[in-house]
CSV table of C-alpha atoms in Angstrom, one decimal:
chain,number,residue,atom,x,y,z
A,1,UNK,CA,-148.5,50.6,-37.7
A,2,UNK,CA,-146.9,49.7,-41.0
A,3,UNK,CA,-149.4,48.9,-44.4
A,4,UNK,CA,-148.3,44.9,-44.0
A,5,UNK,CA,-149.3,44.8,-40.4
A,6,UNK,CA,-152.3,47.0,-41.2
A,7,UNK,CA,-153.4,44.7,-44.1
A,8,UNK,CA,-152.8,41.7,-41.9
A,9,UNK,CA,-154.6,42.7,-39.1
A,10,UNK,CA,-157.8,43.7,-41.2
A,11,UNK,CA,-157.4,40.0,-42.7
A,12,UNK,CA,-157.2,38.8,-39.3
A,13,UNK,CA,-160.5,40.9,-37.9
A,14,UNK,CA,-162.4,40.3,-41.2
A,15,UNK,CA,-162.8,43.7,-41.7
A,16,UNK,CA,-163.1,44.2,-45.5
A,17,UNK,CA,-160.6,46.2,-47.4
A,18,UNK,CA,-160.5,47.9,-50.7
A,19,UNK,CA,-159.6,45.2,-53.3
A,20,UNK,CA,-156.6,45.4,-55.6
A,21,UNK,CA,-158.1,46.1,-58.9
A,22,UNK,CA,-160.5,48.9,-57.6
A,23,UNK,CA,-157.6,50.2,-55.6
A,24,UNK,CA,-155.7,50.6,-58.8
A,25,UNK,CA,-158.5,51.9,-61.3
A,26,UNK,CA,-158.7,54.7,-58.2
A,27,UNK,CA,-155.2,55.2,-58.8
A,28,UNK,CA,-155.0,55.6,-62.0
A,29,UNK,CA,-158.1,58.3,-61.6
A,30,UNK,CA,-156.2,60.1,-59.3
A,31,UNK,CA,-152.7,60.3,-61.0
A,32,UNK,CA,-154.3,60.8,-64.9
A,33,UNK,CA,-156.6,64.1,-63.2
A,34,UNK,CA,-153.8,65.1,-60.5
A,35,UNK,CA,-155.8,64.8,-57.5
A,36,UNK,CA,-154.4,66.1,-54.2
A,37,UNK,CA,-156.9,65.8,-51.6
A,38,UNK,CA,-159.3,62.8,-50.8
A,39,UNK,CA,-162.6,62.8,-48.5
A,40,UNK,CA,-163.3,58.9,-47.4
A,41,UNK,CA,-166.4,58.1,-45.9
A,42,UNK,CA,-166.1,54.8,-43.7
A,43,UNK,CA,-162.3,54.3,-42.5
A,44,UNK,CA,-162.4,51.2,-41.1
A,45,UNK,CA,-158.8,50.6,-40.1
A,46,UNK,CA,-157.5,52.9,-42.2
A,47,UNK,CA,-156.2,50.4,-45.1
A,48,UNK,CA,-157.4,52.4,-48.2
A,49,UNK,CA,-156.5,56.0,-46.5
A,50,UNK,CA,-152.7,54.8,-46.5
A,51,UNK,CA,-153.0,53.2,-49.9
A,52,UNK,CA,-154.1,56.6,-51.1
A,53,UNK,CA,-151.3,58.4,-49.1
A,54,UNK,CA,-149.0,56.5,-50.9
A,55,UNK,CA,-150.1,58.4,-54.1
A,56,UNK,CA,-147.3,61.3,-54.7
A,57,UNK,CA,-149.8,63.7,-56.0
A,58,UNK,CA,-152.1,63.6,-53.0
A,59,UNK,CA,-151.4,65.7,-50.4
A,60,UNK,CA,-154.3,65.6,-48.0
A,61,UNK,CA,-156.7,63.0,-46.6
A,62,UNK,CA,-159.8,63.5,-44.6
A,63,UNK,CA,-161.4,59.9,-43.2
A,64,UNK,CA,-164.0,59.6,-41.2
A,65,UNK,CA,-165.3,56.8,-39.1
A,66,UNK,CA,-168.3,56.4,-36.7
A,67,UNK,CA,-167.0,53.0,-34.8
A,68,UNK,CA,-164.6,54.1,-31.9
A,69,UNK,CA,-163.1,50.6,-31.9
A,70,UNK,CA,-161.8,51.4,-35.8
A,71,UNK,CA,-161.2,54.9,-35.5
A,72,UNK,CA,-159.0,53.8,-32.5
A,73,UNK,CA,-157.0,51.0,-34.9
A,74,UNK,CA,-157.0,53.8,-37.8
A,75,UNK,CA,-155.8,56.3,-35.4
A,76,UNK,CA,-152.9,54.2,-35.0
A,77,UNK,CA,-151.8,54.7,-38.9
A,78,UNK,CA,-149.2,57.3,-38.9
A,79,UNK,CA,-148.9,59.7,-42.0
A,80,UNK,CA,-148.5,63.2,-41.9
A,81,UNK,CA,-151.2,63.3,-44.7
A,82,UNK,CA,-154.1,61.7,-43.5
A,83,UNK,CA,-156.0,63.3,-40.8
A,84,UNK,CA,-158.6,60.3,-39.4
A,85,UNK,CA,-161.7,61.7,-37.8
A,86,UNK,CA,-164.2,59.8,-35.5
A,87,UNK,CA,-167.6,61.3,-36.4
A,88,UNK,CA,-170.9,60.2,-38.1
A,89,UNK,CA,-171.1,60.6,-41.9
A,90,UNK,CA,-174.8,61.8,-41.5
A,91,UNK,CA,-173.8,63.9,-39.1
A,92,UNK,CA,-170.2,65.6,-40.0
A,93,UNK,CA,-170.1,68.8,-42.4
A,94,UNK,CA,-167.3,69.6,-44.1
A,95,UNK,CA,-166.7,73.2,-45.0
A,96,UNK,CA,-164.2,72.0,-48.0
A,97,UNK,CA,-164.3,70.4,-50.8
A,98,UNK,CA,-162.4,67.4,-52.6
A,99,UNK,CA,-160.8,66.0,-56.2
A,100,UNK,CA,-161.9,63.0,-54.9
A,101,UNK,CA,-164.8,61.4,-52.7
A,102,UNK,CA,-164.5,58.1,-52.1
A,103,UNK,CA,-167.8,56.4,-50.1
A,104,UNK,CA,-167.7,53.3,-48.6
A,105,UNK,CA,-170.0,53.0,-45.7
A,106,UNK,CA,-173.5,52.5,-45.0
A,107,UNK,CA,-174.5,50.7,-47.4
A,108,UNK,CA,-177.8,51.1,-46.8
A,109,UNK,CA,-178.5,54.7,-47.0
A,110,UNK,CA,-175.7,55.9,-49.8
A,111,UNK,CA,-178.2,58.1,-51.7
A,112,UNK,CA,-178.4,60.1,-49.0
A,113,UNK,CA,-175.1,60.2,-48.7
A,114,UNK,CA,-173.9,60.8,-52.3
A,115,UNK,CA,-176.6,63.7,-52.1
A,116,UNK,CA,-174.8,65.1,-48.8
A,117,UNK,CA,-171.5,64.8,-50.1
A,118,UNK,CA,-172.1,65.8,-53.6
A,119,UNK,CA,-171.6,69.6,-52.6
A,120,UNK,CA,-168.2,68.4,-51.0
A,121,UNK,CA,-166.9,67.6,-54.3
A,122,UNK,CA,-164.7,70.5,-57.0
A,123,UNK,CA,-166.2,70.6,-60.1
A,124,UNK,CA,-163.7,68.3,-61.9
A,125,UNK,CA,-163.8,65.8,-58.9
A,126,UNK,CA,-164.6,62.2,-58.8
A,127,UNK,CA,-166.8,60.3,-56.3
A,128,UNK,CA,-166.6,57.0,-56.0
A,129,UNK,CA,-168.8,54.6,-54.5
A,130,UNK,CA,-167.4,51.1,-53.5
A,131,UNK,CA,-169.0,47.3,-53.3
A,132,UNK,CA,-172.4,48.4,-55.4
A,133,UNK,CA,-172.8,45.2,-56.1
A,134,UNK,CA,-172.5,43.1,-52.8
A,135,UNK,CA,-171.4,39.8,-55.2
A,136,UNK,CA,-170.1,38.4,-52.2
A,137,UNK,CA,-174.2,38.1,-51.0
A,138,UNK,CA,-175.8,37.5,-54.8
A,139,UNK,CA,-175.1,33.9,-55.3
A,140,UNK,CA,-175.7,32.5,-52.2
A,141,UNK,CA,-178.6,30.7,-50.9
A,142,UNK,CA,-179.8,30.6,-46.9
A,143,UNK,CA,-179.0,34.7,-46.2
A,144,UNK,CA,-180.6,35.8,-43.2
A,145,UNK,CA,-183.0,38.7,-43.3
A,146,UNK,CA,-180.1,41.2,-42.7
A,147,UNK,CA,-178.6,40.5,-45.1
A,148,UNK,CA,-181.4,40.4,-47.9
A,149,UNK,CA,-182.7,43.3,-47.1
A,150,UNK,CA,-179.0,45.0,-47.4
A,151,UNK,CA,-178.7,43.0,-50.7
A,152,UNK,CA,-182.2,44.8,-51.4
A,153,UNK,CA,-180.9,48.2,-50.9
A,154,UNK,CA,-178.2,48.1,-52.5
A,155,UNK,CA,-180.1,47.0,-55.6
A,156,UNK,CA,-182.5,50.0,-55.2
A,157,UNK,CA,-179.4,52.2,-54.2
A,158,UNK,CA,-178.1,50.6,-57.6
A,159,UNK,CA,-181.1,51.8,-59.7
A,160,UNK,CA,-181.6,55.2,-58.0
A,161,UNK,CA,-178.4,56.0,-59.3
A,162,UNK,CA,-178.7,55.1,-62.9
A,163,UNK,CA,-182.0,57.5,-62.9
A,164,UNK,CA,-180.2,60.2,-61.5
A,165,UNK,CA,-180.2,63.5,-63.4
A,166,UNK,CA,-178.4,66.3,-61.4
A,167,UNK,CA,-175.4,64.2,-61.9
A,168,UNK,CA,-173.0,61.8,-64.2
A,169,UNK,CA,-172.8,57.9,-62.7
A,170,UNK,CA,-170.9,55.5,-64.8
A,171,UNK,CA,-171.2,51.8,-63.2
A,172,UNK,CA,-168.0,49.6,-63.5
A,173,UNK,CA,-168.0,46.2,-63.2
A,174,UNK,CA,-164.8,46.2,-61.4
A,175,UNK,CA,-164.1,43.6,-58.6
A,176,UNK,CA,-167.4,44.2,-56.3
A,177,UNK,CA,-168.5,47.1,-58.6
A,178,UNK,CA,-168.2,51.0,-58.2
A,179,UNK,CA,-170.0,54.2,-59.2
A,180,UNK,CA,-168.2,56.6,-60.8
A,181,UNK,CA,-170.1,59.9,-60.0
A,182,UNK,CA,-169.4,63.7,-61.7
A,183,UNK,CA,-171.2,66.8,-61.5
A,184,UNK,CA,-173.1,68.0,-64.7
């Protein structure tokens, strides 16, 4: 499957996809420190692996994914430099680490996750945490419960990070928000 028919599909599905902007603030990270190899937590269909294969400095990407149904799309992505993995983020345990983290899954529980994955990252490494801000939910009147309390952890999620210590997190107000996140 080619990026155009990837992209199209996810459209298709509804299954959300990195935006534009963050994609090229990432990219910009990644060229300007030389990154070469990328953990992403939460594949989906594999959109933002293959825009980050694209990048001629990196060389290997890790993705992993807990839905079989995506894994199985993702799987269909074919680049030598992505290797797509179907396997719980709570549950998988890297023995490498990575320039670059980038989380975007389970929104709910990303402290844990940034805390799991922290260790994962080289000193000079990046993590990035996508949608922090969930604008898509904030304006809009009539949520269901879900969906309030998701919008409700994501704000605590959003203010556990700011009084973090053990680490550096700068916020961006970038399209649906990220977290930039460094080691001390």
């Amino acid at each position: 499957m080619d990026f155009n028919e990837l992209k199209a599909l996810c459209m298709e599905k509804h299954i959300p996809i990195i935006r534009e902007g963050t994609f090229e603030f990432i990219k910009n990270k990644i060229i300007k420190n030389n990154y070469s190899s990328i953990l992403e937590i939460g594949t989906a269909y594999g959109y933002s692996a293959l825009l980050f294969a694209s990048i001629s400095c990196v060389n290997k990407i890790v993705s992993i994914e807990k839905n079989q149904l995506s894994y199985t799309i993702a799987k269909q992505v074919v680049n030598n430099k992505i290797k797509f993995m179907l396997i719980d983020a709570f549950i998988f345990e890297p023995k490498e680490k990575f320039d670059l983290i980038f989380l975007d899954a389970c929104k709910s529980k990303q402290d844990i996750l940034v805390n799991k994955y922290l260790n994962n990252l080289n000193d000079k490494g990046l993590m990035v945490v996508d949608n922090i801000f969930l604008k898509k939910f904030a304006n809009k009147k009539n949520l269901d419960y879900q969906k309030i309390k998701l919008m409700e952890k994501v704000n605590q999620f959003h203010d556990w990070l700011l009084k973090q210590k053990n680490f550096n997190v700068e916020i961006i107000d970038l399209d649906d928000g990220i977290a930039l996140i460094t080691k001390n």
